[in-house]
Short mmCIF file of C-alpha atoms in Angstrom, two decimals:
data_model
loop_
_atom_site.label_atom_id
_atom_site.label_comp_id
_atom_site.label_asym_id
_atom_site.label_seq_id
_atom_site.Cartn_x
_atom_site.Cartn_y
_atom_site.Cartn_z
CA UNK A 1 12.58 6.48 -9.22
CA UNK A 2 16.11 5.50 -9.46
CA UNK A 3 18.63 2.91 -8.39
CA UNK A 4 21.88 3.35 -7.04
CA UNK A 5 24.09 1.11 -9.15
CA UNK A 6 27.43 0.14 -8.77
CA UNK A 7 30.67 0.00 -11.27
CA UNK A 8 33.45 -2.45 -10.94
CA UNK A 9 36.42 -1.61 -12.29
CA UNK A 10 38.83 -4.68 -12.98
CA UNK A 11 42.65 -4.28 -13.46
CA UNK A 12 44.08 -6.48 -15.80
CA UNK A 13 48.12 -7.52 -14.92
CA UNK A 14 50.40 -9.21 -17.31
CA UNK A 15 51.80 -12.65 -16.52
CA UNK A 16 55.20 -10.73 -16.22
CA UNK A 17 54.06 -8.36 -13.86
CA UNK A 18 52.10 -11.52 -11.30
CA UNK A 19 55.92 -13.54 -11.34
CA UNK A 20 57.45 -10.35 -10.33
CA UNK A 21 55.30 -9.14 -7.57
CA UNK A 22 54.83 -13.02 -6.46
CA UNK A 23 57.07 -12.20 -3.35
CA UNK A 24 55.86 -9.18 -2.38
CA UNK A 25 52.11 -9.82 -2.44
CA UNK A 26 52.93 -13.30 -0.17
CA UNK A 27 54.53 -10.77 2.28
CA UNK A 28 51.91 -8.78 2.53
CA UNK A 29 49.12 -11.65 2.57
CA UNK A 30 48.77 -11.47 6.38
CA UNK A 31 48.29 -7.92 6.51
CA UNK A 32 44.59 -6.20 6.13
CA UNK A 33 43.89 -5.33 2.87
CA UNK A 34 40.83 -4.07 1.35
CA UNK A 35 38.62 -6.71 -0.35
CA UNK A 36 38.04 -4.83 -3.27
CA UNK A 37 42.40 -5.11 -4.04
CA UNK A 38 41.33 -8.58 -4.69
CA UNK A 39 38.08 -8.56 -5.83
CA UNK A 40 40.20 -7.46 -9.31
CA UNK A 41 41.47 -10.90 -10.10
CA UNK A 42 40.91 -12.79 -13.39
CA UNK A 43 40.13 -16.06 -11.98
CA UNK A 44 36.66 -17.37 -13.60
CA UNK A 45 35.23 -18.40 -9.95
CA UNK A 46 35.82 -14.76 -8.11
CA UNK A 47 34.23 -13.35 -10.95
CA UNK A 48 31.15 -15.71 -10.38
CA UNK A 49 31.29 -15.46 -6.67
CA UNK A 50 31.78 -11.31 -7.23
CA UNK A 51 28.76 -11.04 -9.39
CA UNK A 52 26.55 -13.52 -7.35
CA UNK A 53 27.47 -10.53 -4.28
CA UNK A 54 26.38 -8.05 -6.41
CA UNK A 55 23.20 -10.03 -7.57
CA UNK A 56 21.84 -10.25 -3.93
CA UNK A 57 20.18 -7.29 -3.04
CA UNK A 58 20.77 -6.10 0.17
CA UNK A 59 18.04 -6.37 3.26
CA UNK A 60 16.21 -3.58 4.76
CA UNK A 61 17.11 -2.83 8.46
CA UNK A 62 14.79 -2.83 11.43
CA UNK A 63 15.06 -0.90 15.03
CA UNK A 64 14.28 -4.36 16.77
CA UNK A 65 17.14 -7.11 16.83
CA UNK A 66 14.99 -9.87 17.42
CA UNK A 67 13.10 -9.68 14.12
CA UNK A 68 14.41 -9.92 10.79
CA UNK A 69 13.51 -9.80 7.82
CA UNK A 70 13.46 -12.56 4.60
CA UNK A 71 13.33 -11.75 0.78
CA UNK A 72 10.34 -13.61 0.00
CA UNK A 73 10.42 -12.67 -4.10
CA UNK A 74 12.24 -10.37 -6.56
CA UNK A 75 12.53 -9.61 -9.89
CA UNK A 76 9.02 -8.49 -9.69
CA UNK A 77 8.26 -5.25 -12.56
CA UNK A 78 7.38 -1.96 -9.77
CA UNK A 79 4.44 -3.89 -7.87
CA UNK A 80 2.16 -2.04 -6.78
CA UNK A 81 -0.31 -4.31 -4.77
CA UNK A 82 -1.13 -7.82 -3.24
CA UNK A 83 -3.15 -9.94 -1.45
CA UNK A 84 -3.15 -13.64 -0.78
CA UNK A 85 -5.33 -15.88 -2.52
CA UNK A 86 -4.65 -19.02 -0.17
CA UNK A 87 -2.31 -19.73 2.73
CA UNK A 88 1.03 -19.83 1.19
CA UNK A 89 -0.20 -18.07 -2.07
CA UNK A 90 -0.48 -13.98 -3.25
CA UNK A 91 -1.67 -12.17 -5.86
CA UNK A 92 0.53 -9.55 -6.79
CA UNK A 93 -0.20 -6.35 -9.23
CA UNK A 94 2.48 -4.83 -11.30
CA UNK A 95 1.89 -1.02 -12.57
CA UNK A 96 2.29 -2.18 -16.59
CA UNK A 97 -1.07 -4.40 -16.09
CA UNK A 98 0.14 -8.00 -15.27
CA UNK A 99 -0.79 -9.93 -11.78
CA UNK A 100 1.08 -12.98 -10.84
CA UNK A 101 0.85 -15.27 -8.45
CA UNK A 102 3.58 -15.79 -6.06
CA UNK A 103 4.34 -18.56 -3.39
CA UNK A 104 5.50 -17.50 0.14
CA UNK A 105 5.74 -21.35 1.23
CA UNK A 106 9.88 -22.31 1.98
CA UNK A 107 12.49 -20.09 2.53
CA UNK A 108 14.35 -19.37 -0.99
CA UNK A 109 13.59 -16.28 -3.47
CA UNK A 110 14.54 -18.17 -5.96
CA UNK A 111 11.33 -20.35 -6.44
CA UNK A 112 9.46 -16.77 -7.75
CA UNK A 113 12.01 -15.98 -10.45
CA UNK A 114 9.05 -16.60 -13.06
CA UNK A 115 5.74 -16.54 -11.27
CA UNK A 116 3.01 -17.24 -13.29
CA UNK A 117 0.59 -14.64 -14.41
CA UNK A 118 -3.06 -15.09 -13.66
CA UNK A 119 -4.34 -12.07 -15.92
CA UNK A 120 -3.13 -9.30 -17.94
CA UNK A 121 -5.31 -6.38 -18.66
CA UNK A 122 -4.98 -3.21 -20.95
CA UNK A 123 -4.15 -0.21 -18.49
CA UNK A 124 -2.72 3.38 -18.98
CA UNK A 125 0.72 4.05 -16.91
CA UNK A 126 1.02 7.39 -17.40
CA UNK A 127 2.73 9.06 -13.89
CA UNK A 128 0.19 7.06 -11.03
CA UNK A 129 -2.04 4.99 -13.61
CA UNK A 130 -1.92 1.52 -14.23
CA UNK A 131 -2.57 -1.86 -12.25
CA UNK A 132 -3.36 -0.33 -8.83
CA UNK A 133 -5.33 -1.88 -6.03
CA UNK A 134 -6.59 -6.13 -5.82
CA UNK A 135 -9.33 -7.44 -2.85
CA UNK A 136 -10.38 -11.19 -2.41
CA UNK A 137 -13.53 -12.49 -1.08
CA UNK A 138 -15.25 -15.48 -0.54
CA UNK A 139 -19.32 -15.57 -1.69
CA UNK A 140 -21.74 -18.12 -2.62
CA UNK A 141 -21.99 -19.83 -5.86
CA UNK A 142 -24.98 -21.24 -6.36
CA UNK A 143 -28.45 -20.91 -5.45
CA UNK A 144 -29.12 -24.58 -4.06
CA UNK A 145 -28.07 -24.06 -0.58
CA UNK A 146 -25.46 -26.74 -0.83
CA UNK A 147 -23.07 -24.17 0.91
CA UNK A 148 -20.48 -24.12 -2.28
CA UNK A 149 -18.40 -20.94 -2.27
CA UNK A 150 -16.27 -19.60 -5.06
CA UNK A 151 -13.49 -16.80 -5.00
CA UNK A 152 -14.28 -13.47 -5.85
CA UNK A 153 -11.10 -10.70 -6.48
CA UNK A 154 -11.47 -7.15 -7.16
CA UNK A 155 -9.49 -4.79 -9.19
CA UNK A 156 -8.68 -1.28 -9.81
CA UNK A 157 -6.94 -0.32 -12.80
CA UNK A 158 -6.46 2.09 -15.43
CA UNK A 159 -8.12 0.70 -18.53
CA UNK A 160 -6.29 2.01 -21.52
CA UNK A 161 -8.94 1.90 -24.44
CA UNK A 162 -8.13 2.08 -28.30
CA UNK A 163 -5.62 5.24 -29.14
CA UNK A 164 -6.17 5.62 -25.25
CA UNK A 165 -9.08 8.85 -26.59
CA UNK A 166 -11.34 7.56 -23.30
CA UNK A 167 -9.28 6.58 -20.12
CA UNK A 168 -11.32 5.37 -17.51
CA UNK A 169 -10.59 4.13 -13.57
CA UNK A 170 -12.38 0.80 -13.43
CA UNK A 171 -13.12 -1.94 -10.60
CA UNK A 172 -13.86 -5.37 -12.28
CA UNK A 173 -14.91 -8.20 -10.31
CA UNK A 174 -13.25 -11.79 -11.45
CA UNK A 175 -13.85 -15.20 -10.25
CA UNK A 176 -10.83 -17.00 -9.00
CA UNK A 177 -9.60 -20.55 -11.35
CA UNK A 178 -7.51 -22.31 -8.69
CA UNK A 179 -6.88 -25.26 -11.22
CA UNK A 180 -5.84 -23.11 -14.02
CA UNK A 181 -4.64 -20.15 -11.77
CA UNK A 182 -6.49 -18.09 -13.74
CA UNK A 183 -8.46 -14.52 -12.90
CA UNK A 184 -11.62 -15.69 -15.32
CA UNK A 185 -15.29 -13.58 -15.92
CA UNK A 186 -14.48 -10.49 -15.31
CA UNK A 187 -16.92 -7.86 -14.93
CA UNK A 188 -17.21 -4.22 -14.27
CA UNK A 189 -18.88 -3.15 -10.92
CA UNK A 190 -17.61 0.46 -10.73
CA UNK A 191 -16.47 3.08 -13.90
CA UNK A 192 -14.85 5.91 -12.63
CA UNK A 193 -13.14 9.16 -14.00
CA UNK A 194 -9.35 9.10 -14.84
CA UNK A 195 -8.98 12.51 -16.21
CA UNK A 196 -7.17 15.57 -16.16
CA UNK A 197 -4.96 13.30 -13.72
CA UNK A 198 -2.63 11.39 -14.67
CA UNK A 199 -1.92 11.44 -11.19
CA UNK A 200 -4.05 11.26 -7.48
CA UNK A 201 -5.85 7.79 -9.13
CA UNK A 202 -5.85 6.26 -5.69
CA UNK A 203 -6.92 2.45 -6.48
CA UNK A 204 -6.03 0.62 -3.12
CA UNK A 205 -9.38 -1.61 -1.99
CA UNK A 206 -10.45 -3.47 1.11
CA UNK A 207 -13.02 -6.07 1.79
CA UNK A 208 -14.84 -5.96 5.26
CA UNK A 209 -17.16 -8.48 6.80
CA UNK A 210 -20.03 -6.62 8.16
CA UNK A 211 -22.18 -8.08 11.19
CA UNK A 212 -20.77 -11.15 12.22
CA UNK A 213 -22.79 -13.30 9.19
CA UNK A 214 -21.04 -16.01 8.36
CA UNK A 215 -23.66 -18.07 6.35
CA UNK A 216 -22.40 -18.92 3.02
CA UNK A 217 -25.76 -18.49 1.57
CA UNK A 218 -26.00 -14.97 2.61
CA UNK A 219 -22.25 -14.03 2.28
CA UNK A 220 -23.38 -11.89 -0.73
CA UNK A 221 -24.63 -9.22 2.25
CA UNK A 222 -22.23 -10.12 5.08
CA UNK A 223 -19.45 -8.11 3.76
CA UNK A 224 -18.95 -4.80 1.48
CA UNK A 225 -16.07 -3.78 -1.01
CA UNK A 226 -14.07 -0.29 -0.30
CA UNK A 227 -12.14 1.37 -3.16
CA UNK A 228 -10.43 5.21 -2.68
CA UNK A 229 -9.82 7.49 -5.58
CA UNK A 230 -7.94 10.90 -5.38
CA UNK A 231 -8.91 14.06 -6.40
CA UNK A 232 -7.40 14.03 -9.98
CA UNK A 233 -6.67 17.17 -10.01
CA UNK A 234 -10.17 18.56 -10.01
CA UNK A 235 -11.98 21.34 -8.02
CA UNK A 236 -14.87 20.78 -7.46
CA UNK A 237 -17.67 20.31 -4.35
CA UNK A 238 -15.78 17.04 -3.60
CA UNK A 239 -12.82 18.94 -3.02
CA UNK A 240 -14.79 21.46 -0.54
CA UNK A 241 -15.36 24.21 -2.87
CA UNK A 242 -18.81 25.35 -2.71
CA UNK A 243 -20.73 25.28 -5.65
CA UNK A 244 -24.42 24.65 -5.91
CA UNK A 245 -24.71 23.72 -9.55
CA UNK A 246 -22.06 20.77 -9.39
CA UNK A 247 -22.32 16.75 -9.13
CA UNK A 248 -20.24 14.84 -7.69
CA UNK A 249 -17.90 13.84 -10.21
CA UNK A 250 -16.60 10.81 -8.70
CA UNK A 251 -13.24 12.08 -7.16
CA UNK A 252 -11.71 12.58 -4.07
CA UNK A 253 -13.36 9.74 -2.34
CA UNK A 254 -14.15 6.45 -0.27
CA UNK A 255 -16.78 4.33 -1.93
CA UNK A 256 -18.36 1.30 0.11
CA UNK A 257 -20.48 -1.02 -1.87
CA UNK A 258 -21.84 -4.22 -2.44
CA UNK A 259 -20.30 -7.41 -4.45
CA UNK A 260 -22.07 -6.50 -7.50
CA UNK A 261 -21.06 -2.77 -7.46
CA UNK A 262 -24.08 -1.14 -5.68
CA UNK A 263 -24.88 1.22 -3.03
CA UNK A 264 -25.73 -0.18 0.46
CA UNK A 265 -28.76 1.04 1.66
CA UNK A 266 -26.78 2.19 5.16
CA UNK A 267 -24.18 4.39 3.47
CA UNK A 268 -24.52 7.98 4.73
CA UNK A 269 -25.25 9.41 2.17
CA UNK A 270 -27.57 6.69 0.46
CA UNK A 271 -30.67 8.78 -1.08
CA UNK A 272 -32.66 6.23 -2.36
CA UNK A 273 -34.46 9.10 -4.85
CA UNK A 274 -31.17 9.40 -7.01
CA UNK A 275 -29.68 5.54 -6.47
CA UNK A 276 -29.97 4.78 -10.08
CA UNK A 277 -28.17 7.67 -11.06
CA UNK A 278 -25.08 6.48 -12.36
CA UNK A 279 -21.43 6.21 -10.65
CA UNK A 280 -20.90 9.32 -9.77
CA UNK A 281 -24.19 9.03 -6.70
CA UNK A 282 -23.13 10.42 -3.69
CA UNK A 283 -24.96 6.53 -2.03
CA UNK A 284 -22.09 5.21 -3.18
CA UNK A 285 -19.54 7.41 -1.12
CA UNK A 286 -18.48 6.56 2.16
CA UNK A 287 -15.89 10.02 3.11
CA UNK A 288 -14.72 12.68 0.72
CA UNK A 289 -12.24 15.86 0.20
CA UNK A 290 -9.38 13.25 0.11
CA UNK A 291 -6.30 14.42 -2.13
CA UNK A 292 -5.30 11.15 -2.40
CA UNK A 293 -4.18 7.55 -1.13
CA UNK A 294 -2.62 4.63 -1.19
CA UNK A 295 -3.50 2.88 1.90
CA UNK A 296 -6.73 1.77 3.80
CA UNK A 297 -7.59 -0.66 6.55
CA UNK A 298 -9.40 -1.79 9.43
CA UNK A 299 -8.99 -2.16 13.04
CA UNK A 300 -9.49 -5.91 14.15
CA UNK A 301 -10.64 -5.28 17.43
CA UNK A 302 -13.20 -2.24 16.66
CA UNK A 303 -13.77 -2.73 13.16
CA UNK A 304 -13.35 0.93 12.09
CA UNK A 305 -11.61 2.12 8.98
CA UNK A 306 -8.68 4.16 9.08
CA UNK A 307 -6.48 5.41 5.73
CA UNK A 308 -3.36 7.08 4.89
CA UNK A 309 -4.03 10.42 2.62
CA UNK A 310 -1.14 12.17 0.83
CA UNK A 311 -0.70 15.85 1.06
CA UNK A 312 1.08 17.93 -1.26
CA UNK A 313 3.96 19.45 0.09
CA UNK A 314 2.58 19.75 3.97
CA UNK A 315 1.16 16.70 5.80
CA UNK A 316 0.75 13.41 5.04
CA UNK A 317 -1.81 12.41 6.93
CA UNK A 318 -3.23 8.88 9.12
CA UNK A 319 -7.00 9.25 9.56
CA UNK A 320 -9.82 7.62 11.13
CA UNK A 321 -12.72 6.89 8.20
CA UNK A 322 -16.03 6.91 10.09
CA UNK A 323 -19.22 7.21 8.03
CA UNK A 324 -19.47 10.67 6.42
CA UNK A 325 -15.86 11.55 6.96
CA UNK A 326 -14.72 14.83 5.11
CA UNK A 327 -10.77 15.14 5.13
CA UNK A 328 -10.93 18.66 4.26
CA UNK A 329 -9.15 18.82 1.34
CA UNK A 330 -8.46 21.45 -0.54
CA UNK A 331 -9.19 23.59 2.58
CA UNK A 332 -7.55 21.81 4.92
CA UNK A 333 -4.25 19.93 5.47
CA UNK A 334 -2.95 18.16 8.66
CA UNK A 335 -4.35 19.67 11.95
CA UNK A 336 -6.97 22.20 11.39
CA UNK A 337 -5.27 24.68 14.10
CA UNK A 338 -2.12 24.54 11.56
CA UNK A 339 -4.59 26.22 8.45
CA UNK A 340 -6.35 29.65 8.16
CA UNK A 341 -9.66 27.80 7.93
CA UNK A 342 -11.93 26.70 10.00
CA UNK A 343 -14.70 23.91 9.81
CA UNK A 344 -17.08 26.44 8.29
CA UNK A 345 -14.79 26.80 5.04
CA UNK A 346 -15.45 23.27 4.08
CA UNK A 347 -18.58 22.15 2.27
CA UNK A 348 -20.70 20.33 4.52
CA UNK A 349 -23.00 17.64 3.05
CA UNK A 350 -26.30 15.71 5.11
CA UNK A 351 -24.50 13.60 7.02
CA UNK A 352 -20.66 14.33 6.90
CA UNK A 353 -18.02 15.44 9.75
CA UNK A 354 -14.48 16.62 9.52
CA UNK A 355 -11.85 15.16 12.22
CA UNK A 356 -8.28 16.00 12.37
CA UNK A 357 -5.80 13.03 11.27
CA UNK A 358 -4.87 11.19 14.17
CA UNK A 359 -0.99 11.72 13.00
CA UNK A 360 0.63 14.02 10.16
CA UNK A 361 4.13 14.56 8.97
CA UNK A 362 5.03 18.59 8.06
CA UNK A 363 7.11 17.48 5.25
CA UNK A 364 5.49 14.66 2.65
CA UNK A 365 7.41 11.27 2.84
CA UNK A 366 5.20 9.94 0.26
CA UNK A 367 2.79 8.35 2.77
CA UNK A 368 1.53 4.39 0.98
CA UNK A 369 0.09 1.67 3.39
CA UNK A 370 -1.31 0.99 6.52
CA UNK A 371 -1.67 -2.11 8.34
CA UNK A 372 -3.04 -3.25 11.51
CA UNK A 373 -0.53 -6.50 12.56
CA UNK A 374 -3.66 -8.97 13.04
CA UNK A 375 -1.16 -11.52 14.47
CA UNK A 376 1.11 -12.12 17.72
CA UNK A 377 4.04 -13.98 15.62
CA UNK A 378 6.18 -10.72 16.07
CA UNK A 379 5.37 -10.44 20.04
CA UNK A 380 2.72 -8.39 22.34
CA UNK A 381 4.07 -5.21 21.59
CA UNK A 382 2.86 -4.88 17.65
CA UNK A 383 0.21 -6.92 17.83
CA UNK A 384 -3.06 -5.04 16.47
CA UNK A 385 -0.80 -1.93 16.10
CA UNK A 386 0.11 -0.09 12.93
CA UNK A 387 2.47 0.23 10.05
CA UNK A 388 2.93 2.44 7.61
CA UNK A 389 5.02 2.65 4.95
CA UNK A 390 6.47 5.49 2.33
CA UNK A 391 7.79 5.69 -0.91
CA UNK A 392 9.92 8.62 -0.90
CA UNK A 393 12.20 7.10 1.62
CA UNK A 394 11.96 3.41 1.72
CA UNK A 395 11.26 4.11 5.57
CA UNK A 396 8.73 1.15 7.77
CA UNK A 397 6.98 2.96 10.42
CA UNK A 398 5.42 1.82 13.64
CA UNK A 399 2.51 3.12 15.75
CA UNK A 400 0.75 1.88 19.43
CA UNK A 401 -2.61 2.29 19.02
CA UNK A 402 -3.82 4.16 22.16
CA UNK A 403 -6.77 2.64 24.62
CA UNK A 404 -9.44 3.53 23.41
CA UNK A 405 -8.19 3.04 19.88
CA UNK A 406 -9.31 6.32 18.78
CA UNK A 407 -5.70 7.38 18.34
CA UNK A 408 -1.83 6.71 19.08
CA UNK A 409 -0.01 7.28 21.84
CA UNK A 410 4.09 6.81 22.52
CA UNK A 411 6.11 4.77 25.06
CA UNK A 412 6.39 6.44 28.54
CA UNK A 413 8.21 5.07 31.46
CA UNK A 414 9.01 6.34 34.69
CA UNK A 415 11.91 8.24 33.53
CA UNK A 416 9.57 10.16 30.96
CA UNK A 417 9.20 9.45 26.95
CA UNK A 418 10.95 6.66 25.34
CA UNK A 419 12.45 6.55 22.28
CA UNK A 420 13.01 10.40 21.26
CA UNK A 421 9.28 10.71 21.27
CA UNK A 422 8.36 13.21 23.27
CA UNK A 423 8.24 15.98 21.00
CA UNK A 424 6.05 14.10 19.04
CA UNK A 425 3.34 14.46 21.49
CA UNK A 426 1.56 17.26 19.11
CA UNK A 427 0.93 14.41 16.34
CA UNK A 428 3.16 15.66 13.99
CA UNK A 429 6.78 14.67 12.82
CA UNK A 430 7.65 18.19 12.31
CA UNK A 431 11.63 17.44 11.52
CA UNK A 432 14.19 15.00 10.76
CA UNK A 433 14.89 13.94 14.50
CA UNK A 434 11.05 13.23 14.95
CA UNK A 435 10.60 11.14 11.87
CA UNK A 436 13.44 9.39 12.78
CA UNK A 437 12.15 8.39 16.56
CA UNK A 438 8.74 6.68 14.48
CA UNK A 439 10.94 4.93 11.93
CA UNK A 440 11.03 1.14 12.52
CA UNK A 441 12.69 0.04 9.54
CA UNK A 442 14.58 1.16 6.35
CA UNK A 443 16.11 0.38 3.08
CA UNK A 444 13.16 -1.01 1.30
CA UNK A 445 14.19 -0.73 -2.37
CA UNK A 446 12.71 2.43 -4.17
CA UNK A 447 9.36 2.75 -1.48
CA UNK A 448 6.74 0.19 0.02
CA UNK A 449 3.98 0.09 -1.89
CA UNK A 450 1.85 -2.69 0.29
CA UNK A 451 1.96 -4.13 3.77
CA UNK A 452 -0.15 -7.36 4.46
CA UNK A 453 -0.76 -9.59 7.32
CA UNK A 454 0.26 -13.23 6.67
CA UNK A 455 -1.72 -15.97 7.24
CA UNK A 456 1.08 -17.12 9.06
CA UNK A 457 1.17 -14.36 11.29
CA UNK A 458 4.36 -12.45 9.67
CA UNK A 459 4.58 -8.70 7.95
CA UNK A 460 4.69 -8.68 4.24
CA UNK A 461 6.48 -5.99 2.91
CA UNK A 462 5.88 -4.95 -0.53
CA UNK A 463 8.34 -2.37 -2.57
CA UNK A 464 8.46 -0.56 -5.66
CA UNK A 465 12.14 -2.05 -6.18
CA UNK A 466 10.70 -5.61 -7.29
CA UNK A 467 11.16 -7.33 -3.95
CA UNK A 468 8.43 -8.99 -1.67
CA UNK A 469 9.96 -9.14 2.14
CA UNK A 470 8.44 -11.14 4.84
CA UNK A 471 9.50 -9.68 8.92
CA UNK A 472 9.89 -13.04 11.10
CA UNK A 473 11.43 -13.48 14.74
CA UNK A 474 14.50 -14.21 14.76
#
């Protein structure tokens, strides 16, 4: 990815030449000049003043004038995920292997310009490798019911071994130092495949309560840990090509387990015979044929999953996750009526289903996060509705989440569809004017890489650029 950058070119006058045009240019001072005429002089403070301008990056836009939106951080080194580790504290990952911790407490960027780091691990960063997805938790720490919790966070990365001769996709499991603001005791819950690749590593991961337990002693059970992984570039069964003699190889997948890395017992495809077997046990899986992601979530009210899933030139994709979902992939991108296949080309394991996403764009945008806006600090309108984000285009999109929230749906009023939406009413952006009537906001630097609800209530925005952005009322 590139920046746009910008050269100044200064003009340098003689004394000689300023006394002799001292007339003329007090003549003209009333009259509307371009800036940049000016912007040439030699004098030390417009040169400070100039290069403060071009310091400040400039703010992403939104479709709604009442919000706005507030650079929280920069500087950061292409971040690739976050998550808050208090109220007014994140956690965010950068692609070369370093997580710092960054305050969102006051108003000014400045007070992030060297956040510390909390851990630094050995990763690979070839193409979509590196420092990749981070989850936080709560769970009890000891065993003598005196309620004490400690912090648990989760991440994916790329761990880079010696001359690099054995890559590996890896989920460690550290406990949380809040004096020392340290990531401390890590250990490794899930060791996944990284190869051909380098790309399709997925890494984003989610942690869901489960069943309404919140007793410290058994938080251990109450809640689950999700973690996505593409395909790799492999072809194989997970990828819905049939062949009888092959394992699942650990691609192309959703995994739900436990804290310590194993396979709940309720997983659809949990086989209790082969739960020992090693990583690569379908118990472990949650949905397959997925190309690849960078974005999962959960619906607040109902509680079910739902993930963004990048195609490869033809549909991105937003789909619901229930248990057993096959995406289709390689057989199948976007709506099923848009392929040559049908449901019998895919390979159908005990227990799986294939949906169509619930929206798709024809041409890839480079499809990241999705969040659900578990907060009414922005107003009625977005509250438990989505966001996604992209990185091809720096583009912030925005969904309603239809009634039964099994889908979307689009703004209608007497007068018909709102908003240049109506031809959207197939599910899929299929051209510029369409993308354009979902896009809510734009000009975040070089892609958004995470969205997050605040436990303040506001959107964070996370890019690729270096900037954290936080969306507030105006």
């Amino acid at each position: 990815m590139a920046s746009n950058r910008i050269l100044t070119y200064k003009t340098f006058l003689s004394l000689s030449a300023i006394l002799a045009v001292t007339a003329l240019v007090s003549a003209i001072f009333s009259s509307t000049i371009p800036f940049s005429t000016y912007a040439q002089e030699e004098d030390s403070q417009g040169e400070v003043d100039s290069e403060e301008q071009q310091q400040q990056p400039s703010l992403p836009t939104l479709k709604d004038g009442s919000l706005g939106v507030e650079l929280v951080a920069d500087g950061l080194d292409n971040p690739t995920s976050m998550n808050f580790i208090s109220n007014s504290d994140m956690i965010i990952l950068q692609k070369d292997g370093e997580a710092v911790l960054v305050s969102t407490r006051g108003g000014e960027a400045s007070q992030n310009d060297d956040p510390p780091t909390v851990v630094d691990v050995p990763v690979n960063t070839a193409s979509e490798r590196g420092l990749l997805g981070i989850a936080v938790a709560d769970s009890s720490s000891d065993k003598n019911n005196t309620g004490a919790t400690k912090t648990f966070v989760f991440l994916y990365y790329t761990e880079s071994s010696e001359g690099d001769s054995n890559i590996r996709n890896r989920i460690y499991r550290y406990e949380w130092d809040a004096g020392n603001m340290m990531l401390t005791r890590p250990t490794l819950i899930l060791d996944l495949p990284a190869e051909p690749g380098p790309n399709h590593d997925g890494g984003k991961l989610m942690v869901e309560k489960e069943g309404g337990n919140t007793s410290p002693q058994d938080s251990q059970d109450y809640y689950h840990l999700y973690a996505v992984i593409g395909d790799l570039n492999r072809n194989g069964i997970l990828q819905n090509f049939e062949n009888e003699t092959a394992d699942p190889d650990g691609t192309s997948g959703v995994f739900r387990l436990t804290p310590d890395g194993a396979a709940p017992t309720d997983n659809p495809f949990f086989d209790s015979s082969n739960v020992n077997s090693g990583n690569n046990d379908l118990s472990k899986y949650f949905a397959y044929g997925i190309r690849n992601s960078f974005g999962l979530t959960v619906d607040p009210l109902t509680g079910t999953m739902w993930m963004t899933e990048n195609g490869a030139k033809n549909y991105d994709e937003i789909n619901i996750v229930e248990p057993g979902f096959n995406s289709g992939w390689q057989q199948v991108t976007g709506p099923i009526e848009r392929n040559d296949k049908n449901i019998d080309d895919l390979v159908q394991l005990d227990g799986s289903h294939y949906a169509d996403p619930v929206f798709s764009w024809l041409e890839t945008i480079g499809i990241t996060d999705i969040e659900f806006l578990d907060s009414t600090k922005l107003g009625s309108k977005y509250a438990n509705n989505i966001f996604v984000g992209d990185i091809n285009n720096g583009n912030l999109y925005f969904f309603t989440v239809n009634e039964s929230r099994t889908g979307i749906t689009f703004e209608v009023s007497g007068d018909g569809v709102q908003n240049n939406q109506g031809s959207l009413m197939d599910l899929v952006a299929d051209n510029q004017d369409e993308l354009s009537a979902i896009t809510f906001g734009t000009g975040f630097e070089e892609g958004i890489t995470d969205i997050e609800t605040g436990p303040d209530g506001y959107l964070y925005i996370l890019s690729y650029g270096g900037q954290l952005y936080r969306i507030v009322p105006r």
